[in-house]
XYZ file of C-alpha atoms in Angstrom:
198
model
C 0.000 0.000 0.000
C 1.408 3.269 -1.163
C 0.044 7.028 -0.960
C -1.518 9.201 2.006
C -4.136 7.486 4.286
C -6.228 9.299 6.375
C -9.185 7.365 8.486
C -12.505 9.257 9.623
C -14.947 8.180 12.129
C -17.034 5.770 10.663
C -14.585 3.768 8.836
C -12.142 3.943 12.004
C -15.203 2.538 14.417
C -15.518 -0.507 11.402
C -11.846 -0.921 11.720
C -11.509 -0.868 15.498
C -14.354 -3.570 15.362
C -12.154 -5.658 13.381
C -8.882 -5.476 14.615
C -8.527 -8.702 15.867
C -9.916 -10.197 12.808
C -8.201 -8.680 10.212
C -4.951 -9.032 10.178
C -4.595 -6.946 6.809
C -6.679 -4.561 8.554
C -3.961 -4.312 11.073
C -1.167 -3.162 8.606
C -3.683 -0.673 7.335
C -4.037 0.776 10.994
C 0.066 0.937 10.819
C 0.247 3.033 7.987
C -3.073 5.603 9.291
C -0.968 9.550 8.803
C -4.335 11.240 9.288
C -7.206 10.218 11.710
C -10.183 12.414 12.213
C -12.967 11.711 15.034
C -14.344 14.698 15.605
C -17.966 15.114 17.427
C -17.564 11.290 18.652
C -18.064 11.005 22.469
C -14.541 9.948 24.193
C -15.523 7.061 27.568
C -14.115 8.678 30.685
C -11.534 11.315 29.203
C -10.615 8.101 26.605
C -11.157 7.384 22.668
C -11.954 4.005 22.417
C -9.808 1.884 20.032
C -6.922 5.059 19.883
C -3.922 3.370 20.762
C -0.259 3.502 20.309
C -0.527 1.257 17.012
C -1.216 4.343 15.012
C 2.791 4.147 14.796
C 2.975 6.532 11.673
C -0.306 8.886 12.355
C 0.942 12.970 11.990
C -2.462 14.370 11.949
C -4.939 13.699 15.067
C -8.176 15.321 15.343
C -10.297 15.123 18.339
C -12.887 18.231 18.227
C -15.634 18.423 20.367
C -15.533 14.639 21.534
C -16.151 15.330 25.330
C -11.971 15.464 26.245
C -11.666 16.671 29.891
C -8.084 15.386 30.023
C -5.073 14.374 27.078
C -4.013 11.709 29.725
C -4.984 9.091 28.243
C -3.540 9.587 24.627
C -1.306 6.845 23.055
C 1.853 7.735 22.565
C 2.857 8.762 18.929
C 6.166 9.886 18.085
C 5.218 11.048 14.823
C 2.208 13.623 15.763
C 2.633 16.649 14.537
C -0.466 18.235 14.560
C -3.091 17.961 17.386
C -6.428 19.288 17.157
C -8.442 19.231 20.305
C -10.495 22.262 20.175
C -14.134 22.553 21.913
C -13.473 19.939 24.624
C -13.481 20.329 28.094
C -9.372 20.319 28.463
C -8.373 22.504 31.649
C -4.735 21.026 32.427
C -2.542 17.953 32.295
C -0.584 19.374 29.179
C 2.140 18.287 30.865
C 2.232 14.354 29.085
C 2.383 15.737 25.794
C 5.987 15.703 25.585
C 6.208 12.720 26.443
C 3.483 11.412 24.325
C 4.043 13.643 21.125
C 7.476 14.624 21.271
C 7.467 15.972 17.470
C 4.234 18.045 17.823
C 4.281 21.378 15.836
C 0.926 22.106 16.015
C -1.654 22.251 18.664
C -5.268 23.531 18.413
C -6.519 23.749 22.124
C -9.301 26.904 21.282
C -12.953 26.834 22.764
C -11.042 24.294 26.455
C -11.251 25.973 29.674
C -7.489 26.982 29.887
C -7.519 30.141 32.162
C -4.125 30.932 33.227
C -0.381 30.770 31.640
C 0.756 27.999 34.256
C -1.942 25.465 32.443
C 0.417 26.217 29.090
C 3.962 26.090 30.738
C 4.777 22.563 30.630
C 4.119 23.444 26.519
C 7.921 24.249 26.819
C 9.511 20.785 26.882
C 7.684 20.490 23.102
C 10.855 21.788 21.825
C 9.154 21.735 18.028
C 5.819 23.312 18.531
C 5.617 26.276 16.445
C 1.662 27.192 16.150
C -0.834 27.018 18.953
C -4.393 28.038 18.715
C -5.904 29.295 22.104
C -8.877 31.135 20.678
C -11.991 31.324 22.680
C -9.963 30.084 26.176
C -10.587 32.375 29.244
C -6.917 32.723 29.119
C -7.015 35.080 26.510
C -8.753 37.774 28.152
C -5.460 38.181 30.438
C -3.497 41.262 30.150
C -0.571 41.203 27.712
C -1.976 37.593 26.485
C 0.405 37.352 23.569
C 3.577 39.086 25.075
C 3.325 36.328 27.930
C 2.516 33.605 25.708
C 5.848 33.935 23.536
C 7.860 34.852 26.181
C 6.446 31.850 28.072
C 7.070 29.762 24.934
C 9.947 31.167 22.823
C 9.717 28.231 20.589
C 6.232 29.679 18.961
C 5.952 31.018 15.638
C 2.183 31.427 15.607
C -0.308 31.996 18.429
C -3.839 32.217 17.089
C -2.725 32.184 13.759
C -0.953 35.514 14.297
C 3.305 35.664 14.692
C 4.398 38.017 17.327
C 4.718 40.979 14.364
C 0.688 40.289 13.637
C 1.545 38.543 10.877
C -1.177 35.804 9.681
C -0.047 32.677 9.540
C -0.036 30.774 6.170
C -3.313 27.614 5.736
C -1.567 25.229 7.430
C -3.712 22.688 5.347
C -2.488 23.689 2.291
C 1.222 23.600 3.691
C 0.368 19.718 4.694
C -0.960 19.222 1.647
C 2.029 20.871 -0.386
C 4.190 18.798 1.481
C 2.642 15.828 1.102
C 2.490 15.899 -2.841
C 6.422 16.890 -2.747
C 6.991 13.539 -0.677
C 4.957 11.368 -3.328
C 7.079 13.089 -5.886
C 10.497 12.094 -4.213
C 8.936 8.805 -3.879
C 7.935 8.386 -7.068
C 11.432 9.729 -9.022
C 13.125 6.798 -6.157
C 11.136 4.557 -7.410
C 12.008 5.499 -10.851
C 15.633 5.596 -10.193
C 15.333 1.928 -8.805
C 13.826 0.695 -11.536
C 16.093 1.524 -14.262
C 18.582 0.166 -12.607
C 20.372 -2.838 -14.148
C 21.223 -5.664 -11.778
């Protein structure tokens, strides 16, 4: 299997079912890069049938599923971008380095972050350049955006703005440009392996 997979709900929920059945379904899990379950209800702060065999996921989206905690996310070295917007997320950022060490992006807008201390442990994400905290109480504090990049120098983008007020480019599109560079790279290796004489 070759190319970009990305799972959604209903097709992950068929998969999850048949995990233990499947074992070609298995290797299809492995090779998951983007997995959307948005507006499906997590059990007790956890996403049933999310686990750390999503080895090569990059692209997790979680909005409004009922989060109150990211404690019990799998670990995935390969995450880069996070989206957990309108859940109920007021701390325990803290296992996210440990859990997504490679994250660059993180969408935490419309949680119930009030203060800067609930974003500090954001630091040991040494890679995180964007992070979306639109609509959390924490933005009504004075000097918001100073504190937030002096907080976490890392950061390019907070709220889609750079500290100059500079809009971010569509991240989507930048995923997207990327990804089509990739296939090209992997298609001119492929083409430089087959004309190969052995």
């Amino acid at each position: 299997m070759s190319g970009q997979r990305t799972l959604t709900l209903d097709v992950f929920s068929s998969i999850y079912i048949n995990l233990t059945h499947s074992d070609e379904m298995f290797l299809f899990v492995l090779q998951v890069k983007e997995l959307v379950l948005d507006n499906c209800r997590s059990n007790e702060g956890k996403i049933e049938g999310l686990t750390d065999e999503f080895e090569e996921l990059e692209f997790l989206s979680t909005i409004n599923v009922g989060l109150t905690t990211v404690a019990h996310l799998p670990k995935l070295n390969k995450l880069k971008k996070l989206e957990l917007s309108d859940n109920r997320i007021s701390g325990g950022l803290e296992v996210l380095a440990a859990k997504c060490p490679n994250l660059t992006h993180l969408n935490l807008s419309g949680n119930k972050i009030k203060d800067l201390s609930t974003i500090e442990p954001l630091k040991e994400l040494g890679t995180l350049k964007s992070l979306d905290l639109f609509n959390c109480e924490v933005t009504n504090l004075n000097e918001y955006r100073d504190n937030v990049f002096k907080l976490l120098p890392q950061l390019t983008y907070l709220d889609g703005y750079d500290k100059d007020d500079k809009e971010a480019p569509d991240s989507d599109a930048e995923v997207y440009a990327e990804g089509l560079d990739d296939d090209e790279d992997d298609e001119d290796e492929e083409e430089d392996l087959s004309g190969e004489v052995g």
